[in-house]
Amino acid sequence: MAERNFTPSLVNKKRRGTSLFSALFRKKGNDNGFYTAVSHDGKTTLWWIEANQLGRTSCYPCVIYQNGEEHAFVSGHSAKERKSNRELIAKWTEAVSPETIDELYTVTELEAEAFFDQFNSAEDRQLKRIYLGGEEKKDEE
């Protein structure tokens, strides 16, 4: 069974039929939405893309910062990367839904470039956690 790396739309803005592929790999906004949201208690921050898939707008979770921990989507296909993405989706669905987004969070729409400046760094850190067992430590001399 194919893994679902998306959830129902949080913003629910009708989007034209542009693809998520364009957003992730061509780094062009097209008609995709790039969002961040901060919980009212300040403990959770979300980053996601909303894009059209098969005629329906879906939410593609990218990063969740929760209780001082970061978890980001990674675009690989290894067993470790798929497991990491499943964990992200599980954390995401516990933290937010279309019914709770407006009640629990303040949402901001971003330009694609600003979004990817942050997301690409988070994805790199997630890959280090997956394959190196954590953040690289800087030598202090």
Short mmCIF file of N, CA and C in Angstrom, two decimals:
data_model
loop_
_atom_site.label_atom_id
_atom_site.label_comp_id
_atom_site.label_asym_id
_atom_site.label_seq_id
_atom_site.Cartn_x
_atom_site.Cartn_y
_atom_site.Cartn_z
N MET A 1 0.84 -1.18 0.00
CA MET A 1 0.00 0.00 0.00
C MET A 1 0.89 1.25 0.00
N ALA A 2 0.55 2.20 -0.81
CA ALA A 2 1.32 3.45 -0.90
C ALA A 2 1.17 4.25 0.38
N GLU A 3 2.28 4.86 0.79
CA GLU A 3 2.24 5.69 1.99
C GLU A 3 1.70 7.06 1.64
N ARG A 4 0.91 7.59 2.54
CA ARG A 4 0.33 8.92 2.34
C ARG A 4 1.16 9.93 3.10
N ASN A 5 1.77 10.83 2.37
CA ASN A 5 2.55 11.90 2.98
C ASN A 5 1.77 13.20 2.95
N PHE A 6 0.46 13.11 3.01
CA PHE A 6 -0.38 14.30 3.01
C PHE A 6 -1.57 14.08 3.93
N THR A 7 -2.20 15.18 4.30
CA THR A 7 -3.38 15.16 5.15
C THR A 7 -4.42 16.07 4.50
N PRO A 8 -5.62 16.13 5.04
CA PRO A 8 -6.60 17.07 4.49
C PRO A 8 -6.09 18.52 4.59
N SER A 9 -6.52 19.33 3.67
CA SER A 9 -6.15 20.74 3.63
C SER A 9 -6.48 21.42 4.96
N LEU A 10 -5.57 22.26 5.43
CA LEU A 10 -5.83 23.03 6.65
C LEU A 10 -6.43 24.38 6.33
N VAL A 11 -5.97 25.00 5.24
CA VAL A 11 -6.43 26.33 4.86
C VAL A 11 -7.67 26.23 3.97
N ASN A 12 -7.73 25.16 3.21
CA ASN A 12 -8.88 24.86 2.37
C ASN A 12 -9.18 25.94 1.34
N LYS A 13 -8.11 26.48 0.76
CA LYS A 13 -8.23 27.45 -0.33
C LYS A 13 -8.20 26.68 -1.65
N LYS A 14 -9.16 26.92 -2.50
CA LYS A 14 -9.22 26.22 -3.79
C LYS A 14 -7.99 26.57 -4.61
N ARG A 15 -7.34 25.56 -5.12
CA ARG A 15 -6.11 25.74 -5.89
C ARG A 15 -6.29 25.18 -7.29
N ARG A 16 -5.62 25.79 -8.24
CA ARG A 16 -5.63 25.26 -9.60
C ARG A 16 -4.84 23.96 -9.63
N GLY A 17 -4.86 23.29 -10.73
CA GLY A 17 -4.23 21.98 -10.85
C GLY A 17 -2.73 22.00 -11.01
N THR A 18 -2.01 22.73 -10.21
CA THR A 18 -0.55 22.69 -10.26
C THR A 18 -0.09 21.56 -9.36
N SER A 19 1.07 21.03 -9.64
CA SER A 19 1.49 19.84 -8.92
C SER A 19 2.41 20.15 -7.76
N LEU A 20 2.42 19.23 -6.81
CA LEU A 20 3.36 19.32 -5.70
C LEU A 20 4.78 19.18 -6.22
N PHE A 21 4.99 18.37 -7.27
CA PHE A 21 6.30 18.22 -7.87
C PHE A 21 6.90 19.58 -8.21
N SER A 22 6.10 20.44 -8.80
CA SER A 22 6.58 21.79 -9.15
C SER A 22 7.02 22.54 -7.92
N ALA A 23 6.27 22.40 -6.84
CA ALA A 23 6.61 23.12 -5.62
C ALA A 23 7.89 22.59 -5.00
N LEU A 24 8.03 21.27 -4.91
CA LEU A 24 9.18 20.70 -4.22
C LEU A 24 10.47 20.75 -5.02
N PHE A 25 10.40 20.51 -6.31
CA PHE A 25 11.61 20.35 -7.08
C PHE A 25 11.95 21.51 -7.99
N ARG A 26 10.96 22.26 -8.41
CA ARG A 26 11.24 23.43 -9.24
C ARG A 26 11.26 24.69 -8.41
N LYS A 27 10.83 24.58 -7.18
CA LYS A 27 10.85 25.69 -6.22
C LYS A 27 10.04 26.88 -6.71
N LYS A 28 9.02 26.62 -7.49
CA LYS A 28 8.15 27.70 -7.96
C LYS A 28 6.81 27.58 -7.26
N GLY A 29 6.27 28.71 -6.91
CA GLY A 29 5.03 28.71 -6.16
C GLY A 29 3.82 28.27 -6.95
N ASN A 30 3.77 28.57 -8.24
CA ASN A 30 2.58 28.29 -9.03
C ASN A 30 1.35 28.72 -8.22
N ASP A 31 0.41 27.83 -8.04
CA ASP A 31 -0.76 28.16 -7.23
C ASP A 31 -0.74 27.40 -5.91
N ASN A 32 0.43 26.90 -5.53
CA ASN A 32 0.55 26.20 -4.26
C ASN A 32 0.65 27.23 -3.13
N GLY A 33 0.22 26.84 -1.95
CA GLY A 33 0.30 27.71 -0.79
C GLY A 33 1.40 27.23 0.15
N PHE A 34 2.16 28.16 0.69
CA PHE A 34 3.26 27.85 1.59
C PHE A 34 2.94 28.52 2.92
N TYR A 35 2.85 27.73 3.97
CA TYR A 35 2.33 28.24 5.23
C TYR A 35 3.20 27.88 6.42
N THR A 36 3.10 28.72 7.43
CA THR A 36 3.63 28.43 8.75
C THR A 36 2.54 28.79 9.74
N ALA A 37 2.53 28.10 10.86
CA ALA A 37 1.55 28.39 11.90
C ALA A 37 2.22 28.20 13.25
N VAL A 38 1.92 29.09 14.18
CA VAL A 38 2.44 29.01 15.54
C VAL A 38 1.26 28.84 16.48
N SER A 39 1.39 27.86 17.38
CA SER A 39 0.30 27.63 18.33
C SER A 39 0.21 28.82 19.28
N HIS A 40 -0.99 29.06 19.79
CA HIS A 40 -1.20 30.20 20.68
C HIS A 40 -0.38 30.08 21.96
N ASP A 41 -0.05 28.85 22.38
CA ASP A 41 0.78 28.68 23.58
C ASP A 41 2.28 28.73 23.25
N GLY A 42 2.63 28.85 21.97
CA GLY A 42 4.02 28.99 21.54
C GLY A 42 4.83 27.70 21.58
N LYS A 43 4.21 26.57 21.84
CA LYS A 43 4.94 25.31 21.97
C LYS A 43 5.08 24.54 20.66
N THR A 44 4.29 24.91 19.66
CA THR A 44 4.31 24.16 18.40
C THR A 44 4.33 25.14 17.22
N THR A 45 5.21 24.84 16.26
CA THR A 45 5.25 25.58 15.00
C THR A 45 5.16 24.56 13.87
N LEU A 46 4.36 24.87 12.88
CA LEU A 46 4.13 23.99 11.73
C LEU A 46 4.53 24.69 10.44
N TRP A 47 5.09 23.94 9.50
CA TRP A 47 5.40 24.43 8.16
C TRP A 47 4.81 23.43 7.18
N TRP A 48 4.05 23.89 6.19
CA TRP A 48 3.45 22.96 5.24
C TRP A 48 3.18 23.63 3.91
N ILE A 49 2.94 22.78 2.90
CA ILE A 49 2.56 23.22 1.56
C ILE A 49 1.14 22.72 1.31
N GLU A 50 0.33 23.55 0.70
CA GLU A 50 -0.99 23.11 0.24
C GLU A 50 -0.95 23.11 -1.28
N ALA A 51 -1.28 21.96 -1.86
CA ALA A 51 -1.21 21.80 -3.31
C ALA A 51 -2.36 20.93 -3.78
N ASN A 52 -2.66 21.06 -5.06
CA ASN A 52 -3.74 20.29 -5.66
C ASN A 52 -3.24 18.89 -6.00
N GLN A 53 -3.99 17.90 -5.58
CA GLN A 53 -3.69 16.52 -5.96
C GLN A 53 -4.97 15.86 -6.41
N LEU A 54 -5.01 15.46 -7.65
CA LEU A 54 -6.18 14.77 -8.20
C LEU A 54 -7.47 15.56 -7.98
N GLY A 55 -7.38 16.87 -8.17
CA GLY A 55 -8.56 17.71 -8.07
C GLY A 55 -8.93 18.15 -6.67
N ARG A 56 -8.16 17.76 -5.68
CA ARG A 56 -8.44 18.13 -4.30
C ARG A 56 -7.20 18.77 -3.67
N THR A 57 -7.39 19.85 -2.95
CA THR A 57 -6.26 20.48 -2.27
C THR A 57 -5.94 19.68 -1.01
N SER A 58 -4.66 19.35 -0.86
CA SER A 58 -4.19 18.59 0.30
C SER A 58 -3.08 19.34 1.00
N CYS A 59 -2.84 18.99 2.25
CA CYS A 59 -1.78 19.55 3.08
C CYS A 59 -0.60 18.58 3.05
N TYR A 60 0.58 19.12 2.78
CA TYR A 60 1.80 18.32 2.79
C TYR A 60 2.68 18.82 3.93
N PRO A 61 2.63 18.12 5.08
CA PRO A 61 3.43 18.54 6.23
C PRO A 61 4.91 18.53 5.89
N CYS A 62 5.60 19.60 6.27
CA CYS A 62 7.03 19.71 5.99
C CYS A 62 7.86 19.72 7.26
N VAL A 63 7.47 20.51 8.25
CA VAL A 63 8.23 20.60 9.49
C VAL A 63 7.27 20.81 10.65
N ILE A 64 7.57 20.13 11.76
CA ILE A 64 6.88 20.41 13.01
C ILE A 64 7.95 20.63 14.08
N TYR A 65 7.84 21.75 14.77
CA TYR A 65 8.67 22.04 15.94
C TYR A 65 7.72 21.91 17.12
N GLN A 66 8.03 20.99 18.03
CA GLN A 66 7.11 20.75 19.14
C GLN A 66 7.91 20.45 20.39
N ASN A 67 7.64 21.23 21.43
CA ASN A 67 8.32 21.04 22.72
C ASN A 67 9.83 21.00 22.56
N GLY A 68 10.36 21.90 21.74
CA GLY A 68 11.80 22.02 21.56
C GLY A 68 12.43 21.04 20.59
N GLU A 69 11.63 20.19 19.96
CA GLU A 69 12.15 19.21 19.01
C GLU A 69 11.65 19.53 17.60
N GLU A 70 12.51 19.26 16.64
CA GLU A 70 12.19 19.49 15.23
C GLU A 70 12.06 18.15 14.51
N HIS A 71 11.07 18.05 13.65
CA HIS A 71 10.92 16.87 12.79
C HIS A 71 10.52 17.37 11.40
N ALA A 72 11.30 17.00 10.39
CA ALA A 72 11.06 17.50 9.03
C ALA A 72 10.84 16.35 8.05
N PHE A 73 10.07 16.63 7.02
CA PHE A 73 9.87 15.70 5.92
C PHE A 73 11.18 15.56 5.16
N VAL A 74 11.49 14.34 4.73
CA VAL A 74 12.66 14.11 3.88
C VAL A 74 12.18 13.46 2.59
N SER A 75 12.80 13.81 1.48
CA SER A 75 12.29 13.41 0.17
C SER A 75 12.96 12.17 -0.39
N GLY A 76 13.51 11.32 0.46
CA GLY A 76 14.12 10.08 0.00
C GLY A 76 13.17 8.90 0.12
N HIS A 77 13.64 7.73 -0.27
CA HIS A 77 12.79 6.54 -0.29
C HIS A 77 13.36 5.37 0.50
N SER A 78 14.42 5.57 1.26
CA SER A 78 14.96 4.46 2.05
C SER A 78 13.99 4.12 3.18
N ALA A 79 14.17 2.95 3.77
CA ALA A 79 13.30 2.53 4.88
C ALA A 79 13.38 3.54 6.04
N LYS A 80 14.57 4.04 6.33
CA LYS A 80 14.73 5.02 7.41
C LYS A 80 14.00 6.32 7.10
N GLU A 81 14.08 6.76 5.86
CA GLU A 81 13.41 8.01 5.47
C GLU A 81 11.90 7.84 5.48
N ARG A 82 11.41 6.71 5.01
CA ARG A 82 9.96 6.46 5.04
C ARG A 82 9.45 6.40 6.48
N LYS A 83 10.22 5.75 7.35
CA LYS A 83 9.84 5.68 8.77
C LYS A 83 9.79 7.07 9.39
N SER A 84 10.78 7.88 9.08
CA SER A 84 10.82 9.25 9.59
C SER A 84 9.60 10.04 9.12
N ASN A 85 9.23 9.88 7.86
CA ASN A 85 8.06 10.59 7.33
C ASN A 85 6.77 10.10 7.96
N ARG A 86 6.66 8.80 8.24
CA ARG A 86 5.48 8.28 8.94
C ARG A 86 5.38 8.89 10.34
N GLU A 87 6.52 9.02 11.01
CA GLU A 87 6.54 9.64 12.34
C GLU A 87 6.10 11.11 12.26
N LEU A 88 6.55 11.82 11.23
CA LEU A 88 6.14 13.21 11.03
C LEU A 88 4.63 13.29 10.87
N ILE A 89 4.06 12.46 10.02
CA ILE A 89 2.61 12.48 9.80
C ILE A 89 1.86 12.17 11.09
N ALA A 90 2.36 11.22 11.88
CA ALA A 90 1.70 10.88 13.15
C ALA A 90 1.72 12.06 14.11
N LYS A 91 2.88 12.72 14.24
CA LYS A 91 2.98 13.90 15.12
C LYS A 91 2.06 15.01 14.61
N TRP A 92 2.05 15.19 13.30
CA TRP A 92 1.25 16.24 12.67
C TRP A 92 -0.23 16.06 12.97
N THR A 93 -0.73 14.84 12.74
CA THR A 93 -2.17 14.61 12.91
C THR A 93 -2.59 14.70 14.38
N GLU A 94 -1.65 14.47 15.29
CA GLU A 94 -1.95 14.68 16.72
C GLU A 94 -1.99 16.16 17.06
N ALA A 95 -1.20 16.97 16.35
CA ALA A 95 -1.05 18.39 16.69
C ALA A 95 -2.10 19.29 16.04
N VAL A 96 -2.60 18.91 14.86
CA VAL A 96 -3.47 19.84 14.12
C VAL A 96 -4.42 19.07 13.20
N SER A 97 -5.53 19.70 12.93
CA SER A 97 -6.51 19.18 11.97
C SER A 97 -7.22 20.38 11.35
N PRO A 98 -7.98 20.17 10.30
CA PRO A 98 -8.73 21.28 9.72
C PRO A 98 -9.69 21.92 10.73
N GLU A 99 -10.16 21.13 11.67
CA GLU A 99 -11.10 21.64 12.67
C GLU A 99 -10.41 22.47 13.76
N THR A 100 -9.11 22.24 14.00
CA THR A 100 -8.43 22.94 15.10
C THR A 100 -7.46 24.03 14.65
N ILE A 101 -7.15 24.11 13.36
CA ILE A 101 -6.13 25.06 12.90
C ILE A 101 -6.44 26.49 13.31
N ASP A 102 -7.66 26.95 13.10
CA ASP A 102 -8.00 28.34 13.43
C ASP A 102 -8.13 28.57 14.92
N GLU A 103 -8.52 27.55 15.65
CA GLU A 103 -8.72 27.66 17.09
C GLU A 103 -7.40 27.67 17.86
N LEU A 104 -6.42 26.88 17.40
CA LEU A 104 -5.18 26.69 18.16
C LEU A 104 -3.96 27.41 17.60
N TYR A 105 -4.03 27.90 16.36
CA TYR A 105 -2.84 28.43 15.69
C TYR A 105 -3.10 29.78 15.02
N THR A 106 -2.00 30.52 14.84
CA THR A 106 -1.99 31.71 14.00
C THR A 106 -1.25 31.34 12.73
N VAL A 107 -1.91 31.45 11.59
CA VAL A 107 -1.37 30.99 10.31
C VAL A 107 -0.85 32.18 9.51
N THR A 108 0.31 31.98 8.86
CA THR A 108 0.90 32.98 7.99
C THR A 108 1.24 32.33 6.66
N GLU A 109 0.87 32.98 5.56
CA GLU A 109 1.25 32.48 4.23
C GLU A 109 2.57 33.12 3.84
N LEU A 110 3.46 32.32 3.27
CA LEU A 110 4.80 32.77 2.89
C LEU A 110 4.99 32.70 1.39
N GLU A 111 5.98 33.43 0.91
CA GLU A 111 6.43 33.27 -0.47
C GLU A 111 7.24 31.98 -0.54
N ALA A 112 7.25 31.34 -1.70
CA ALA A 112 7.94 30.06 -1.86
C ALA A 112 9.41 30.15 -1.45
N GLU A 113 10.10 31.20 -1.86
CA GLU A 113 11.52 31.31 -1.56
C GLU A 113 11.79 31.38 -0.06
N ALA A 114 11.02 32.15 0.66
CA ALA A 114 11.19 32.25 2.11
C ALA A 114 10.89 30.91 2.78
N PHE A 115 9.88 30.23 2.28
CA PHE A 115 9.52 28.92 2.82
C PHE A 115 10.68 27.94 2.65
N PHE A 116 11.19 27.84 1.42
CA PHE A 116 12.23 26.85 1.15
C PHE A 116 13.56 27.20 1.80
N ASP A 117 13.84 28.47 2.05
CA ASP A 117 15.05 28.83 2.80
C ASP A 117 15.05 28.13 4.15
N GLN A 118 13.91 28.07 4.80
CA GLN A 118 13.80 27.42 6.11
C GLN A 118 13.65 25.90 5.97
N PHE A 119 12.79 25.45 5.08
CA PHE A 119 12.52 24.02 4.95
C PHE A 119 13.76 23.24 4.54
N ASN A 120 14.53 23.72 3.57
CA ASN A 120 15.70 22.98 3.11
C ASN A 120 16.69 22.74 4.24
N SER A 121 16.89 23.73 5.11
CA SER A 121 17.78 23.56 6.26
C SER A 121 17.23 22.53 7.23
N ALA A 122 15.91 22.57 7.47
CA ALA A 122 15.29 21.61 8.38
C ALA A 122 15.40 20.19 7.82
N GLU A 123 15.21 20.04 6.52
CA GLU A 123 15.34 18.71 5.91
C GLU A 123 16.77 18.19 6.05
N ASP A 124 17.76 19.05 5.85
CA ASP A 124 19.16 18.64 6.02
C ASP A 124 19.42 18.18 7.45
N ARG A 125 18.90 18.92 8.43
CA ARG A 125 19.08 18.52 9.84
C ARG A 125 18.39 17.18 10.12
N GLN A 126 17.21 16.97 9.52
CA GLN A 126 16.50 15.70 9.73
C GLN A 126 17.30 14.54 9.15
N LEU A 127 17.88 14.73 7.98
CA LEU A 127 18.71 13.68 7.38
C LEU A 127 19.90 13.36 8.27
N LYS A 128 20.50 14.36 8.89
CA LYS A 128 21.61 14.12 9.82
C LYS A 128 21.13 13.32 11.02
N ARG A 129 19.94 13.64 11.54
CA ARG A 129 19.42 12.88 12.67
C ARG A 129 19.16 11.43 12.27
N ILE A 130 18.66 11.22 11.07
CA ILE A 130 18.36 9.86 10.60
C ILE A 130 19.63 9.05 10.44
N TYR A 131 20.63 9.62 9.78
CA TYR A 131 21.80 8.84 9.39
C TYR A 131 23.00 9.00 10.31
N LEU A 132 23.07 10.08 11.05
CA LEU A 132 24.20 10.28 11.95
C LEU A 132 23.80 10.16 13.41
N GLY A 133 22.54 9.94 13.65
CA GLY A 133 22.09 9.77 15.03
C GLY A 133 21.96 11.07 15.80
N GLY A 134 21.90 12.18 15.13
CA GLY A 134 21.73 13.46 15.81
C GLY A 134 22.41 14.58 15.07
N GLU A 135 22.37 15.74 15.68
CA GLU A 135 23.01 16.91 15.09
C GLU A 135 24.52 16.73 15.12
N GLU A 136 25.20 17.25 14.10
CA GLU A 136 26.66 17.26 14.14
C GLU A 136 27.10 18.21 15.23
N LYS A 137 28.06 17.76 16.00
CA LYS A 137 28.56 18.61 17.07
C LYS A 137 29.74 19.39 16.55
N LYS A 138 29.77 20.67 16.87
CA LYS A 138 30.88 21.52 16.44
C LYS A 138 31.99 21.41 17.48
N ASP A 139 33.21 21.29 17.00
CA ASP A 139 34.35 21.23 17.92
C ASP A 139 34.55 22.58 18.57
N GLU A 140 34.70 22.54 19.88
CA GLU A 140 34.98 23.78 20.60
C GLU A 140 36.45 23.77 20.97
N GLU A 141 37.16 24.77 20.52
CA GLU A 141 38.59 24.83 20.81
C GLU A 141 38.90 26.06 21.57
#
